[in-house]
XYZ file of C-alpha atoms in Angstrom:
360
model
C 0.356 0.012 0.318
C 1.378 3.164 -1.038
C 0.257 6.768 0.631
C 0.275 10.074 -1.511
C 1.906 11.845 1.346
C 4.644 10.443 3.648
C 2.887 11.664 6.840
C -0.152 9.601 5.639
C 1.259 6.753 7.460
C 1.106 9.073 10.662
C -2.753 9.689 10.061
C -2.950 5.634 9.865
C -1.841 5.470 13.325
C -3.392 8.186 14.863
C -6.715 7.344 13.494
C -5.982 3.557 14.580
C -5.087 4.760 18.166
C -8.410 7.024 18.155
C -10.315 3.785 17.442
C -8.452 1.783 19.508
C -9.639 3.874 22.774
C -12.840 4.783 21.420
C -14.122 1.315 20.967
C -12.408 0.012 24.263
C -13.450 2.410 26.336
C -17.206 2.262 25.091
C -16.967 -1.620 25.454
C -15.697 -0.978 29.064
C -18.856 1.016 29.603
C -20.768 -2.045 28.251
C -19.197 -4.060 30.901
C -20.525 -1.288 33.389
C -24.161 -2.061 32.088
C -25.033 -4.893 34.727
C -23.166 -3.258 37.234
C -24.616 0.178 37.017
C -28.186 -1.471 36.761
C -27.688 -2.946 40.124
C -25.949 -0.155 41.923
C -28.661 2.601 40.839
C -31.665 -0.005 40.684
C -32.946 1.540 37.512
C -34.065 -0.016 33.972
C -31.858 -1.196 31.741
C -32.901 0.736 28.910
C -32.021 4.057 30.810
C -28.628 2.493 31.399
C -28.509 1.605 27.821
C -29.297 4.857 26.666
C -27.075 7.053 28.978
C -24.067 4.407 27.431
C -25.130 5.177 24.057
C -25.254 8.885 24.911
C -21.544 8.937 25.714
C -20.836 6.971 22.351
C -23.367 9.052 20.346
C -21.810 12.389 21.818
C -18.086 11.616 19.851
C -20.232 11.263 16.756
C -22.206 14.243 17.011
C -19.192 16.453 17.366
C -17.763 14.507 14.545
C -20.622 15.721 12.582
C -19.130 19.457 13.059
C -15.695 17.682 10.671
C -13.503 17.293 13.869
C -11.409 14.623 15.001
C -11.658 11.254 13.696
C -14.255 12.598 11.038
C -12.052 14.743 9.695
C -8.886 11.878 9.558
C -11.220 9.394 7.937
C -12.141 12.029 5.534
C -8.082 12.542 4.728
C -7.695 8.928 4.210
C -9.092 9.376 0.691
C -6.681 11.861 -0.384
C -3.636 10.396 1.229
C -4.709 6.990 -0.246
C -6.401 7.571 -3.331
C -5.809 4.191 -5.057
C -5.709 2.146 -1.745
C -8.450 3.755 0.555
C -10.297 0.816 1.371
C -7.213 -1.234 2.310
C -6.283 1.956 4.568
C -9.291 1.857 5.745
C -9.521 -1.697 7.079
C -6.338 -1.080 8.583
C -7.023 1.666 10.665
C -10.644 0.451 11.529
C -8.855 -2.869 12.987
C -8.355 -0.787 16.245
C -12.053 -0.657 16.818
C -12.157 -4.554 17.658
C -8.438 -4.964 19.263
C -9.951 -2.333 21.656
C -12.744 -4.593 22.250
C -10.542 -7.542 22.819
C -8.327 -5.559 25.484
C -10.591 -3.172 26.865
C -13.285 -5.990 28.086
C -11.460 -8.067 30.422
C -9.745 -4.775 31.703
C -12.767 -3.246 32.579
C -14.016 -6.508 34.824
C -10.693 -6.677 36.458
C -10.527 -2.772 37.360
C -14.441 -3.260 38.523
C -13.424 -6.201 40.637
C -10.294 -4.712 41.930
C -11.221 -0.895 42.468
C -15.357 -0.780 42.253
C -16.960 0.670 39.372
C -15.727 4.361 40.888
C -12.298 3.657 40.686
C -12.847 1.936 37.410
C -14.304 5.078 36.198
C -11.446 6.995 37.430
C -8.848 4.389 35.619
C -10.699 5.109 32.110
C -10.909 8.780 32.656
C -7.005 8.831 32.648
C -6.761 6.587 29.450
C -8.888 9.295 27.770
C -5.952 11.587 27.841
C -4.115 9.391 25.416
C -6.347 10.879 22.619
C -4.586 14.073 22.741
C -1.229 12.062 21.839
C -2.980 10.435 19.083
C -4.287 14.144 17.858
C -0.759 15.505 17.555
C 0.042 12.651 14.826
C -2.473 14.642 12.597
C -0.561 16.749 10.084
C -2.286 20.014 9.385
C -4.293 19.781 5.812
C -2.212 22.580 4.483
C 0.855 20.100 4.234
C -1.155 19.323 1.172
C -1.055 22.142 -0.646
C 1.838 21.742 -2.999
C 2.473 17.773 -2.427
C 1.086 15.615 -5.186
C -2.063 16.878 -7.186
C -2.159 20.261 -5.859
C -5.431 20.983 -7.911
C -7.264 18.245 -5.873
C -6.018 18.971 -2.686
C -6.416 22.901 -3.014
C -9.928 21.800 -3.896
C -10.190 19.546 -0.921
C -8.534 22.580 1.463
C -11.498 25.086 -0.211
C -14.157 22.565 0.419
C -13.243 22.579 4.252
C -13.047 26.176 4.379
C -16.309 26.677 2.357
C -17.866 24.156 4.667
C -16.708 25.649 7.973
C -18.160 29.208 6.873
C -21.159 28.080 5.486
C -21.438 24.127 7.034
C -25.298 23.325 6.718
C -25.798 25.242 3.201
C -23.230 23.094 1.289
C -23.533 19.478 3.253
C -27.737 19.887 1.963
C -26.593 21.211 -1.397
C -23.736 18.730 -2.061
C -24.807 15.105 -0.335
C -28.563 14.956 0.307
C -29.255 14.824 -3.442
C -27.530 12.176 -4.135
C -29.418 8.664 -4.083
C -26.486 6.139 -3.511
C -25.441 8.503 -0.810
C -28.588 8.791 0.861
C -29.079 4.520 0.774
C -25.510 4.570 2.190
C -26.560 6.491 5.034
C -29.716 4.328 5.481
C -27.534 1.299 5.985
C -25.159 2.957 8.168
C -28.020 3.828 10.709
C -29.005 0.003 10.587
C -25.173 -0.888 11.186
C -24.745 1.585 14.277
C -28.210 -0.269 15.468
C -26.929 -3.345 15.214
C -23.524 -2.415 16.853
C -24.512 -1.045 20.029
C -26.169 -4.478 21.000
C -22.526 -5.730 20.051
C -20.789 -3.064 22.107
C -23.153 -2.139 25.040
C -25.510 -5.405 25.640
C -22.955 -8.135 24.640
C -22.053 -8.571 28.345
C -25.189 -8.297 29.347
C -26.451 -11.169 26.858
C -23.816 -13.285 28.205
C -24.841 -13.046 31.718
C -28.713 -13.563 30.988
C -27.751 -16.887 29.375
C -26.054 -18.175 32.689
C -22.630 -17.314 32.342
C -20.584 -15.390 35.060
C -19.738 -11.972 34.732
C -15.896 -12.906 33.738
C -17.149 -15.630 31.107
C -19.310 -13.190 29.645
C -16.508 -10.654 29.252
C -14.476 -13.442 27.712
C -17.340 -13.507 25.128
C -17.096 -10.215 24.151
C -13.070 -10.447 23.573
C -13.685 -13.600 21.738
C -15.976 -11.437 19.462
C -13.443 -8.604 18.760
C -11.027 -11.091 17.638
C -13.551 -12.065 14.845
C -13.744 -8.817 13.975
C -9.962 -8.152 13.988
C -9.429 -11.508 12.009
C -11.827 -10.152 9.183
C -10.335 -6.371 9.209
C -6.875 -7.887 8.261
C -8.106 -10.589 5.747
C -10.274 -7.789 4.247
C -7.065 -5.431 3.878
C -5.773 -8.490 1.989
C -8.368 -9.273 -0.170
C -10.223 -5.627 -0.559
C -10.363 -4.937 -4.294
C -10.707 -8.836 -5.532
C -14.605 -8.829 -4.467
C -17.255 -6.227 -4.705
C -17.873 -3.821 -1.670
C -21.226 -3.952 -2.354
C -21.499 -8.002 -2.147
C -19.206 -7.835 1.156
C -21.791 -5.480 2.287
C -24.853 -8.129 1.656
C -22.488 -10.956 3.333
C -21.808 -8.898 6.264
C -25.392 -7.810 7.060
C -26.473 -11.681 6.447
C -23.861 -12.862 8.812
C -24.685 -10.385 11.711
C -28.495 -11.254 11.004
C -27.935 -15.317 11.536
C -25.332 -14.804 14.376
C -28.206 -12.705 16.347
C -30.927 -15.274 15.768
C -28.603 -18.044 16.361
C -27.978 -16.473 19.728
C -31.570 -16.673 20.851
C -31.186 -20.886 20.815
C -27.351 -20.932 22.256
C -26.832 -21.788 25.885
C -23.488 -23.203 26.555
C -20.095 -20.896 26.498
C -18.671 -22.589 23.830
C -21.804 -21.779 21.574
C -22.203 -18.143 22.451
C -18.284 -17.736 22.256
C -18.327 -19.111 18.403
C -21.240 -17.045 17.800
C -19.832 -13.940 18.894
C -16.520 -14.596 16.927
C -18.491 -14.723 14.015
C -20.983 -12.054 14.753
C -17.946 -9.777 14.954
C -16.713 -10.676 11.680
C -20.029 -9.949 10.247
C -20.211 -6.534 11.884
C -16.307 -5.942 11.128
C -17.133 -6.709 6.933
C -20.239 -4.094 7.145
C -18.852 -1.416 9.352
C -15.926 -1.127 6.739
C -17.866 -1.375 3.903
C -20.060 1.427 4.113
C -17.262 3.754 4.096
C -15.584 2.151 0.882
C -19.105 2.287 -0.889
C -19.796 6.094 -0.143
C -16.271 6.662 -1.263
C -17.151 5.569 -4.783
C -20.547 7.396 -4.675
C -19.084 11.103 -3.950
C -16.781 13.464 -5.399
C -13.258 13.973 -3.977
C -13.309 16.926 -2.346
C -17.181 16.062 -0.434
C -15.032 12.832 1.481
C -14.622 14.968 4.921
C -18.508 15.980 4.850
C -19.284 12.541 3.675
C -17.514 10.900 6.568
C -19.389 13.484 8.893
C -22.909 12.520 7.493
C -22.066 8.998 7.869
C -21.111 9.342 11.493
C -23.997 11.070 12.703
C -26.127 8.404 10.895
C -24.343 5.843 12.549
C -24.921 7.465 16.011
C -28.680 7.939 15.398
C -29.044 4.536 14.660
C -26.986 3.829 17.721
C -28.575 5.755 20.349
C -31.747 4.564 18.881
C -30.905 0.960 19.960
C -29.717 1.526 23.135
C -33.208 2.347 24.481
C -35.132 -0.356 22.603
C -33.155 -3.306 23.082
C -32.856 -2.310 26.871
C -36.925 -1.613 26.874
C -37.430 -5.060 25.408
C -35.230 -6.551 28.694
C -37.153 -4.626 30.679
C -40.577 -5.664 29.276
C -39.750 -9.346 28.789
C -37.593 -10.248 31.407
C -34.773 -11.498 29.312
C -32.783 -10.731 25.897
C -34.258 -13.331 23.918
C -36.587 -10.807 21.876
C -33.817 -8.414 21.956
C -31.647 -10.482 20.052
C -34.779 -11.672 17.240
C -35.220 -7.632 16.777
C -31.223 -7.327 16.563
C -31.267 -9.800 13.802
C -34.514 -8.248 11.860
C -33.418 -5.260 11.676
C -29.665 -6.124 10.505
C -31.470 -7.705 8.097
C -32.979 -4.286 6.610
C -29.557 -3.373 5.216
C -29.939 -6.188 2.623
C -33.217 -5.069 1.886
C -32.379 -1.454 1.602
C -29.438 -2.478 -1.016
C -31.672 -4.798 -2.657
C -34.557 -1.832 -3.069
C -31.303 0.196 -4.989
C -30.222 -2.273 -7.018
C -33.581 -3.177 -8.206
C -34.258 0.337 -9.052
C -30.654 0.478 -10.830
C -31.924 -2.465 -12.751
C -35.162 -1.286 -13.640
C -33.558 2.686 -14.830
C -31.198 0.577 -17.141
C -34.177 -1.189 -18.830
């Protein structure tokens, strides 16, 4: 993989670190869910929404084109020909954060209590600052490789800063292919919330100990990491759209199968495959979006994608918790997660049919 700019590798490292910390800390809050529910004697949906809001806050701020949104948007300029490969590399930080932080969170809670664990994770957040220092200023792109392209990219960012709402509506919200991407990403965010926030609770509801349930979460992260590395190798040899179909189907099947799983081995195996399915879907959304937009729209496009993901994420935080509170178990919640995840295939299929009849 060749980056068009030398500091593209620093951007890869920076975004990887940010996603590693982000996913790890959010997963840690997923481990906190049953503890906080008992501590405050409140509804599961309440804790689920609070945890989801923490994550959504980051995506809402990202809608202003700052932080990881800016970095991911710049990837397409640093790696114009290998964007999909670069994306899979940086997003491998997400599952590794889950693998690492899930058992650490449980150990912190057992050793220091949930309040002490919160303080420790607050300290870990400081490392975001170190990761941010690796991002090079956008002006470094001005005179290196395709100056006209980078000049257009810079102008786009400056224009969107001055007149943000007008530009994002004019350039992207009339693009049918991109609107489909936003819908699919909201569905992916909905499904991923069940994975990040509620997977440990799922395991405990199946009779696993807190530590065993945490292990299943780490195994799930391993599945996602494995598929990210695999995708970085095979990306380009298979249609991104087909991969998105496959990922969505895998997620659907795994959530439904978890309804019937009762043993640690079965849950761990399904968690591994579920992580892989989510890993496929989460990366291919960006690749498909990148193929449907203009080069200088990449940063704004990622902002919209993150907002869409965050909306789906927070809706699931409430709905899944509500279903548990009403039914008393996560069985129905797993079924609805599978059903909603399959809707991504229906949306993609509807667009493919539309294109087919247009060609007619």
